Amino acid sequence: IRALIRYAGRRDACRAASRSEYFFRTEHSPRLTRDAVEKTFSRLKQQLGWTGHGRTRAPRIHDLRHTFVTRRLLRWYQDGADVDRKMLALSTYLGHAKVTDTYWYCTAVPELLASTAQRFERSARRASGCSS
């Protein structure tokens, strides 16, 4: 939050005369465009040495979103949180129209698939009356 507050202060100091309804903007536009984001991400990838190796493609901006979601879900599973209750909030945060679009992330990485499978197994045991 502090970084966003600092950004807003710098942004407003640089462009005091031109207010915009958009929080993020560029020197040339009142809003942050997809093209500007892609160009910046491309420069960052180059500076950080993020490239595709072998059969792996180079990271895309959407991969950051995917990483955020999978790490959040994995943390919730590790913490024993009620993931089903948290899923709706996460889905809304991501802008998904349906929570089922968010559940797709549960099968995206082995650790999440394993956690989801363990949860399902425990739930199935309880439903069938088995204790072990």
Tab-separated table of C-alpha atoms in Angstrom:
chain	number	residue	atom	x	y	z
A	1	ILE	CA	0.000	0.000	0.000
A	2	ARG	CA	2.839	2.381	0.843
A	3	ALA	CA	4.336	1.929	-2.622
A	4	LEU	CA	0.999	2.815	-4.229
A	5	ILE	CA	0.660	5.903	-2.045
A	6	ARG	CA	4.188	7.004	-3.022
A	7	TYR	CA	3.375	6.379	-6.681
A	8	ALA	CA	0.172	8.439	-6.428
A	9	GLY	CA	2.085	11.322	-4.857
A	10	ARG	CA	4.764	11.296	-7.550
A	11	ARG	CA	2.190	10.876	-10.300
A	12	ASP	CA	0.140	13.808	-9.053
A	13	ALA	CA	3.217	16.012	-8.607
A	14	CYS	CA	4.342	15.354	-12.175
A	15	ARG	CA	0.941	15.762	-13.774
A	16	ALA	CA	-0.844	18.149	-11.419
A	17	ALA	CA	-2.624	19.950	-14.244
A	18	SER	CA	-4.062	16.869	-15.939
A	19	ARG	CA	-6.258	14.790	-13.660
A	20	SER	CA	-7.454	11.408	-14.820
A	21	GLU	CA	-10.040	8.900	-13.629
A	22	TYR	CA	-7.370	6.192	-13.991
A	23	PHE	CA	-4.945	5.419	-11.182
A	24	PHE	CA	-2.106	4.268	-13.424
A	25	ARG	CA	-1.096	6.368	-16.407
A	26	THR	CA	1.902	7.088	-18.559
A	27	GLU	CA	3.697	10.223	-19.652
A	28	HIS	CA	1.840	10.055	-22.949
A	29	SER	CA	-1.579	8.742	-21.954
A	30	PRO	CA	-4.139	9.421	-19.203
A	31	ARG	CA	-4.403	5.661	-18.693
A	32	LEU	CA	-2.061	2.718	-18.711
A	33	THR	CA	-2.426	0.887	-22.006
A	34	ARG	CA	-1.839	-2.794	-22.676
A	35	ASP	CA	0.919	-1.802	-25.090
A	36	ALA	CA	2.709	0.235	-22.399
A	37	VAL	CA	2.461	-2.662	-19.929
A	38	GLU	CA	3.786	-5.152	-22.485
A	39	LYS	CA	6.714	-2.889	-23.426
A	40	THR	CA	7.639	-2.322	-19.781
A	41	PHE	CA	7.352	-6.029	-18.995
A	42	SER	CA	9.525	-6.824	-22.009
A	43	ARG	CA	12.232	-4.441	-20.765
A	44	LEU	CA	12.046	-5.921	-17.256
A	45	LYS	CA	12.348	-9.470	-18.617
A	46	GLN	CA	15.424	-8.430	-20.557
A	47	GLN	CA	17.010	-6.709	-17.538
A	48	LEU	CA	16.284	-9.704	-15.289
A	49	GLY	CA	17.388	-12.259	-17.844
A	50	TRP	CA	13.966	-13.924	-17.950
A	51	THR	CA	13.990	-15.934	-21.143
A	52	GLY	CA	12.572	-19.179	-22.371
A	53	HIS	CA	14.913	-22.127	-21.911
A	54	GLY	CA	14.746	-25.120	-24.215
A	55	ARG	CA	11.108	-25.979	-24.768
A	56	THR	CA	9.909	-23.452	-22.186
A	57	ARG	CA	8.526	-20.180	-23.493
A	58	ALA	CA	9.534	-16.807	-22.082
A	59	PRO	CA	7.362	-15.525	-19.198
A	60	ARG	CA	4.243	-13.543	-20.074
A	61	ILE	CA	2.610	-10.823	-17.997
A	62	HIS	CA	-0.330	-13.172	-17.317
A	63	ASP	CA	2.118	-15.631	-15.726
A	64	LEU	CA	2.547	-13.185	-12.819
A	65	ARG	CA	-1.197	-13.342	-12.155
A	66	HIS	CA	-1.118	-17.121	-12.380
A	67	THR	CA	1.803	-17.275	-9.933
A	68	PHE	CA	-0.016	-14.992	-7.482
A	69	VAL	CA	-3.146	-17.157	-7.521
A	70	THR	CA	-1.382	-20.499	-7.216
A	71	ARG	CA	0.824	-19.278	-4.359
A	72	ARG	CA	-2.177	-17.801	-2.545
A	73	LEU	CA	-4.151	-21.036	-2.884
A	74	LEU	CA	-1.190	-23.152	-1.816
A	75	ARG	CA	-0.661	-20.952	1.254
A	76	TRP	CA	-4.320	-21.267	2.199
A	77	TYR	CA	-4.139	-25.050	1.893
A	78	GLN	CA	-0.930	-25.154	3.957
A	79	ASP	CA	-2.499	-22.939	6.625
A	80	GLY	CA	-5.584	-25.157	6.803
A	81	ALA	CA	-7.830	-22.283	5.741
A	82	ASP	CA	-11.369	-22.827	4.501
A	83	VAL	CA	-10.414	-22.423	0.845
A	84	ASP	CA	-14.002	-22.801	-0.356
A	85	ARG	CA	-15.014	-19.722	1.637
A	86	LYS	CA	-12.030	-17.729	0.413
A	87	MET	CA	-12.460	-18.757	-3.214
A	88	LEU	CA	-15.370	-16.406	-3.905
A	89	ALA	CA	-13.386	-13.401	-2.677
A	90	LEU	CA	-10.378	-14.455	-4.748
A	91	SER	CA	-12.581	-14.971	-7.796
A	92	THR	CA	-14.080	-11.504	-7.381
A	93	TYR	CA	-10.623	-9.977	-6.897
A	94	LEU	CA	-9.488	-11.574	-10.164
A	95	GLY	CA	-12.547	-10.294	-12.000
A	96	HIS	CA	-13.851	-13.748	-12.833
A	97	ALA	CA	-17.563	-13.903	-13.668
A	98	LYS	CA	-17.799	-17.456	-12.325
A	99	VAL	CA	-15.961	-18.964	-9.365
A	100	THR	CA	-15.425	-22.090	-11.476
A	101	ASP	CA	-13.040	-20.034	-13.610
A	102	THR	CA	-10.891	-19.586	-10.511
A	103	TYR	CA	-10.969	-23.265	-9.541
A	104	TRP	CA	-9.034	-23.993	-12.739
A	105	TYR	CA	-5.910	-22.787	-10.925
A	106	CYS	CA	-6.217	-25.677	-8.442
A	107	THR	CA	-5.061	-28.145	-11.086
A	108	ALA	CA	-2.394	-25.939	-12.585
A	109	VAL	CA	0.619	-26.993	-10.501
A	110	PRO	CA	1.499	-30.319	-8.858
A	111	GLU	CA	1.531	-28.925	-5.303
A	112	LEU	CA	-1.976	-27.519	-5.663
A	113	LEU	CA	-3.262	-30.641	-7.346
A	114	ALA	CA	-1.865	-32.721	-4.467
A	115	SER	CA	-3.413	-30.422	-1.836
A	116	THR	CA	-6.747	-30.455	-3.629
A	117	ALA	CA	-6.666	-34.255	-3.939
A	118	GLN	CA	-5.890	-34.647	-0.213
A	119	ARG	CA	-8.759	-32.337	0.664
A	120	PHE	CA	-11.127	-34.255	-1.576
A	121	GLU	CA	-10.003	-37.569	-0.088
A	122	ARG	CA	-10.646	-36.342	3.483
A	123	SER	CA	-14.049	-35.029	2.459
A	124	ALA	CA	-14.960	-38.299	0.721
A	125	ARG	CA	-13.948	-40.297	3.810
A	126	ARG	CA	-16.125	-38.132	6.048
A	127	ALA	CA	-19.057	-38.462	3.660
A	128	SER	CA	-18.739	-42.260	3.542
A	129	GLY	CA	-18.309	-42.579	7.301
A	130	CYS	CA	-14.714	-43.850	7.109
A	131	SER	CA	-12.354	-42.453	9.722
A	132	SER	CA	-8.987	-43.288	8.170
